[in-house]
Structure formats: C-alpha cells, structure tokens
PDB file of C-alpha atoms in Angstrom:
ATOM      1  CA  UNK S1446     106.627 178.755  76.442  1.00 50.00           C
ATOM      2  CA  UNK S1447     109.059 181.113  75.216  1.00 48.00           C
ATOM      3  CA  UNK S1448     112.418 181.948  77.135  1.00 68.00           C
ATOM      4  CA  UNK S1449     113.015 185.671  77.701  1.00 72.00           C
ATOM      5  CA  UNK S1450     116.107 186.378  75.594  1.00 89.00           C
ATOM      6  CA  UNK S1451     119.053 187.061  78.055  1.00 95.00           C
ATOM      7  CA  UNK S1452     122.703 188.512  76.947  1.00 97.00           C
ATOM      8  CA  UNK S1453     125.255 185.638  78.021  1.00 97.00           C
ATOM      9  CA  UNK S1454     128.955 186.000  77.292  1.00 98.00           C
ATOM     10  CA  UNK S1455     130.500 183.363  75.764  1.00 98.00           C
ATOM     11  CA  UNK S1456     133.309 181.271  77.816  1.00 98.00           C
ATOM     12  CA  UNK S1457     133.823 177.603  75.990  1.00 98.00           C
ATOM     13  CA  UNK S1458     132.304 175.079  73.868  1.00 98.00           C
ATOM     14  CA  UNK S1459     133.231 171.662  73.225  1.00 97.00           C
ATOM     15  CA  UNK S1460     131.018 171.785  69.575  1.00 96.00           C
ATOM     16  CA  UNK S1461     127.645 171.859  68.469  1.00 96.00           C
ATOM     17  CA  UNK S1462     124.750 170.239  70.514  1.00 97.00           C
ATOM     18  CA  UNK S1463     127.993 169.245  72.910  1.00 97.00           C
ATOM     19  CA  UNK S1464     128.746 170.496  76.714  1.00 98.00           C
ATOM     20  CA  UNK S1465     129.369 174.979  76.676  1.00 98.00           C
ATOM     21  CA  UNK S1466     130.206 177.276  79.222  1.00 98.00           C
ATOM     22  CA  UNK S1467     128.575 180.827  79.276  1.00 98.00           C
ATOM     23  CA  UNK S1468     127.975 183.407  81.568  1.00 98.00           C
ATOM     24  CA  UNK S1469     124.207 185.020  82.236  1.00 97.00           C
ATOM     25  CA  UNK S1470     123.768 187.200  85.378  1.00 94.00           C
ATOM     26  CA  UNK S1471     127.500 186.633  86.873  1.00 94.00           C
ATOM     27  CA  UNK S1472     126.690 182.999  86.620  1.00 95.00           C
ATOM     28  CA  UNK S1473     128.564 180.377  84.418  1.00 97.00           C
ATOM     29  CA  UNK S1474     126.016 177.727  83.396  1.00 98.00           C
ATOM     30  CA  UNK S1475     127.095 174.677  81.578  1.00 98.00           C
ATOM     31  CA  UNK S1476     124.685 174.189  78.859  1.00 98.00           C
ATOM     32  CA  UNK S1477     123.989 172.263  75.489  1.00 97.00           C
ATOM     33  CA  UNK S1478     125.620 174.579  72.584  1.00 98.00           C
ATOM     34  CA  UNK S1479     122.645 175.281  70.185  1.00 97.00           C
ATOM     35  CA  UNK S1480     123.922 178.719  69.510  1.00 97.00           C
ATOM     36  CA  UNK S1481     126.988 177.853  67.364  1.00 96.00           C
ATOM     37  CA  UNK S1482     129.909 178.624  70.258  1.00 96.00           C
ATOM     38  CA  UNK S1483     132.544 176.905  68.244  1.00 92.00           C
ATOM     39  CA  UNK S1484     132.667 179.717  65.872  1.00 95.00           C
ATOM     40  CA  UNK S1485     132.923 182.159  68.805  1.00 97.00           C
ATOM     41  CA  UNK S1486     135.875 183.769  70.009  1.00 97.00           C
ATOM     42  CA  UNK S1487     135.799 183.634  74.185  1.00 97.00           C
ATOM     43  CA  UNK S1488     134.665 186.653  75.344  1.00 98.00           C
ATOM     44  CA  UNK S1489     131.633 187.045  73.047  1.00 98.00           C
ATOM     45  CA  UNK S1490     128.613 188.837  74.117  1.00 97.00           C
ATOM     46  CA  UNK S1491     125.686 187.463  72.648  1.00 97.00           C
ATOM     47  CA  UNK S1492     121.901 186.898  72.873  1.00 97.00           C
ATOM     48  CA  UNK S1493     120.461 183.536  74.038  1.00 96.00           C
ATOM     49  CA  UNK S1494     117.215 181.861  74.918  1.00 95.00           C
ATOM     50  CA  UNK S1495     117.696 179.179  77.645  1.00 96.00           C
ATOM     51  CA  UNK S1496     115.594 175.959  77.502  1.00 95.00           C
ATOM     52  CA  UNK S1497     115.245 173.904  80.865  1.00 95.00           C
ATOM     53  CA  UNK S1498     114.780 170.206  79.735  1.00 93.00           C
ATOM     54  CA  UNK S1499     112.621 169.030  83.051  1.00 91.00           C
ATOM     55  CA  UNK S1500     113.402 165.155  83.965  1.00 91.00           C
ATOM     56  CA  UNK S1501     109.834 164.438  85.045  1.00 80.00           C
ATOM     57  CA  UNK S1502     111.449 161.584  87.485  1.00 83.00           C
ATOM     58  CA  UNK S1503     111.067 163.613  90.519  1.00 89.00           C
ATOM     59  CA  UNK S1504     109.047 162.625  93.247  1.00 93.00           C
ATOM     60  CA  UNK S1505     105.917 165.249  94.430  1.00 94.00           C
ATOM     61  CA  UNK S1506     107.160 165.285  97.660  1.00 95.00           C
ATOM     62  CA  UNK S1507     110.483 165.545  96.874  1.00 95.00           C
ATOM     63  CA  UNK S1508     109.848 168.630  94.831  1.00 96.00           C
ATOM     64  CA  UNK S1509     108.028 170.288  97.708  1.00 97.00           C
ATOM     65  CA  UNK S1510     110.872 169.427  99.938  1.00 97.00           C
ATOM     66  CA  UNK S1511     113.708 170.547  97.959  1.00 97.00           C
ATOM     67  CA  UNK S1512     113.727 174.268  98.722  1.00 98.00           C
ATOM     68  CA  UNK S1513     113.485 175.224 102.393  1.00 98.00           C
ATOM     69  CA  UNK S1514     115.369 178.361 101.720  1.00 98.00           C
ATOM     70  CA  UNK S1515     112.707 179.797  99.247  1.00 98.00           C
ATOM     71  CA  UNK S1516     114.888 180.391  96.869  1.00 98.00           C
ATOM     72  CA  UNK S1517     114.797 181.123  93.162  1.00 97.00           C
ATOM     73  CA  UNK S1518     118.179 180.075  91.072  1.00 96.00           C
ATOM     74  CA  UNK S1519     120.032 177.088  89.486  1.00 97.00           C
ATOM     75  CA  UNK S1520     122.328 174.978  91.185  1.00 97.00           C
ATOM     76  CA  UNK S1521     124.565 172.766  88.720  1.00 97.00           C
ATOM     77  CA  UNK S1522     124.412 168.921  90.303  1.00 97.00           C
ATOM     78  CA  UNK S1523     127.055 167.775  86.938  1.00 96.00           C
ATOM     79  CA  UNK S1524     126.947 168.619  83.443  1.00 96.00           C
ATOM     80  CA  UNK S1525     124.542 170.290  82.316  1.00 96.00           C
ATOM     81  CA  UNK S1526     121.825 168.758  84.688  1.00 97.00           C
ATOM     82  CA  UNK S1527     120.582 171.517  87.522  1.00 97.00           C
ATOM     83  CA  UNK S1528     118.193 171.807  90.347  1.00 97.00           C
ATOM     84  CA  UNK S1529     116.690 174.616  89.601  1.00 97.00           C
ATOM     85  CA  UNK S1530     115.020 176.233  92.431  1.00 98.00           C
ATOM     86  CA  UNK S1531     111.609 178.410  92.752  1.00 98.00           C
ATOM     87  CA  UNK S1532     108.351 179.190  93.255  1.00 98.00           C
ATOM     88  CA  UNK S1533     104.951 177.827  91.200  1.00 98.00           C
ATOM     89  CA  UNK S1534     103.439 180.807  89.445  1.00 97.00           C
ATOM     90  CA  UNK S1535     100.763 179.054  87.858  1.00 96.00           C
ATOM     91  CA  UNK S1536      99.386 176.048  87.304  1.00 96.00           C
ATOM     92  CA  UNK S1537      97.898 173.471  84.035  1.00 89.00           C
ATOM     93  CA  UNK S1538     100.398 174.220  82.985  1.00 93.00           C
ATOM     94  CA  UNK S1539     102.210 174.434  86.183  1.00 95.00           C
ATOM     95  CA  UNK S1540     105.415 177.483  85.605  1.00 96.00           C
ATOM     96  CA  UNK S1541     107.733 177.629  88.050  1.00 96.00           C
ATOM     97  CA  UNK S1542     109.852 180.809  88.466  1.00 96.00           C
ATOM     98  CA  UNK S1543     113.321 180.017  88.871  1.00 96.00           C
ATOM     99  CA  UNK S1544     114.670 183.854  89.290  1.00 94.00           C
ATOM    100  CA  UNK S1545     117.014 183.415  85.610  1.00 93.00           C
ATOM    101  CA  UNK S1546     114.233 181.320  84.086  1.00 93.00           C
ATOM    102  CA  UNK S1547     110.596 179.804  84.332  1.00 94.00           C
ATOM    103  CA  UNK S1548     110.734 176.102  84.063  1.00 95.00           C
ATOM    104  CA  UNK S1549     107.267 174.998  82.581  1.00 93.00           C
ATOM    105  CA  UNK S1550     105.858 170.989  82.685  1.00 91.00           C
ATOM    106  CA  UNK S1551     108.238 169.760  85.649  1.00 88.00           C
ATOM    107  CA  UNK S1552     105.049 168.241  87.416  1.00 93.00           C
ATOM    108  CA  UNK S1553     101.634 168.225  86.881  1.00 92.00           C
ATOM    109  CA  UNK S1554      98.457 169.256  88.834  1.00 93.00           C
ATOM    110  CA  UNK S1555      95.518 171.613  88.848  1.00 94.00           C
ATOM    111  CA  UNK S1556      95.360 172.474  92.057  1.00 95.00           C
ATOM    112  CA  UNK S1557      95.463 175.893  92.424  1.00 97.00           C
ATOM    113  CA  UNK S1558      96.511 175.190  96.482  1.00 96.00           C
ATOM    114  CA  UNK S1559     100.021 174.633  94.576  1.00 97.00           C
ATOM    115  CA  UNK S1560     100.667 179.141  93.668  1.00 98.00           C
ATOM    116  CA  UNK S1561     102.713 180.252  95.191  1.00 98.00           C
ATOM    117  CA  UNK S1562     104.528 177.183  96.759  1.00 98.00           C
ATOM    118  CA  UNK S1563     108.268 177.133  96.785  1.00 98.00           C
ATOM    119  CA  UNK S1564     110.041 173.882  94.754  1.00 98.00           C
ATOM    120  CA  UNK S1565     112.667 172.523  93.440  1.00 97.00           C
ATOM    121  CA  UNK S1566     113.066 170.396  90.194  1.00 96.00           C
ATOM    122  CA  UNK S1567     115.494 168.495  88.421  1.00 96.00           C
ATOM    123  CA  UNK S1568     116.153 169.576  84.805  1.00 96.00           C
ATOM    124  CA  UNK S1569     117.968 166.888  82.857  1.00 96.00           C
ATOM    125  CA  UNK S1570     119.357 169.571  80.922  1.00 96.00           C
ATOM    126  CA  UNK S1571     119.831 173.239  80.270  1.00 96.00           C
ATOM    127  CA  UNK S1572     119.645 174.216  76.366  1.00 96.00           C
ATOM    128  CA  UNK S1573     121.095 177.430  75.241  1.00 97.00           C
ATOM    129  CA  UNK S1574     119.791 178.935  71.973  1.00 96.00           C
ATOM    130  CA  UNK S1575     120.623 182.056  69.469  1.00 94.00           C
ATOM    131  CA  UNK S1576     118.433 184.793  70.326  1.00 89.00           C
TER     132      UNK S1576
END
C-alpha cells in the first residue's frame, strides 16, 4: 500500500538507513533515514512517505486490548519501534488507521466482525522515505 506523502521537517540524522529525527504533524518521530538526512541542513522542510514495519509477534488479544482509549496515533516505546494505535478499516488485507498513517498486514483475518474495531500494534520500525 502506498503511504500518503506528508511534509516532515527535518531535525537529525545519524546517516543513511541509521536512527533520524523529523517532525510530521507537531510530532517528532524517530525513524530509519531513507530520505538522505545527512545531506540536510536542520530545519529542512521536505516531502516523505512513512513505512510502518509491523512485528507480526503480537498476540490477537493483545492487539484488541491495547487501545481502550480509541485512539488513533503513534506512541514511541524506543528507537524507532512504536505502538501505533487505531482502528481496522478493512480487512484481507486487514488496514488499520493510525490517524498519521494506515498500518497494513499487522494481523491477519477475514472476518469482517473485525471493521471498525479499535487496536493497537507493534511496528518494529518506522521507515521514512523521499517523497
């Protein structure tokens, strides 16, 4: 699935396909740095795609349990590894809409029962990408 192309501004990069800091919506995300930061100045407007890397070692009822507030949005657990929190919009695959991003593939099913329900998922990384 193809990321919606957000403008980020650029804050810090430790090098290419290493650890970066940007900014998307007010929020710094820590991210892997496919987008070439270490030739950017800080500061940088730019546009990116961002690529959630699921970890597929989450439990089903721990993703059904993880968001009780029904939210949709990323919170950074270290790294660049997130539990990204939303809602299923769709299922085989199953899409989840995480308010900054869909996360597609985190679990599988084909139960349609699952729309609409409100989860959160690990992503084992967050990948950030030229636009």
């Amino acid at each position: 699935m193809t990321q919606r192309a957000v403008t980020a501004t650029f804050i810090a990069s430790d090098g290419a396909y290493l650890e970066a800091v940007i900014e998307v919506d007010g929020q710094r995300l820590h991210v892997m740095d496919e987008f070439g930061g270490a030739q950017m100045a800080a500061g940088t407007r730019f546009q990116a795609e961002l690529w959630p890397v699921a970890s597929e070692s989450d439990d089903w009822d721990a993703i059904f349990r993880a968001n009780p507030g029904r939210e949709k949005r990323l919170l950074r657990l270290d790294g660049w590894r997130y539990l990204a929190l939303g809602q299923v919009i769709s299922v085989d695959p199953v899409v989840c809409d995480c308010g900054l991003l869909q996360v597609e593939d985190a679990f599988h099913t084909r139960d349609e029962r699952c729309v609409g329900a409100h989860v959160g998922v690990t992503l084992a990384r967050l990948d950030a990408c030229s636009a």
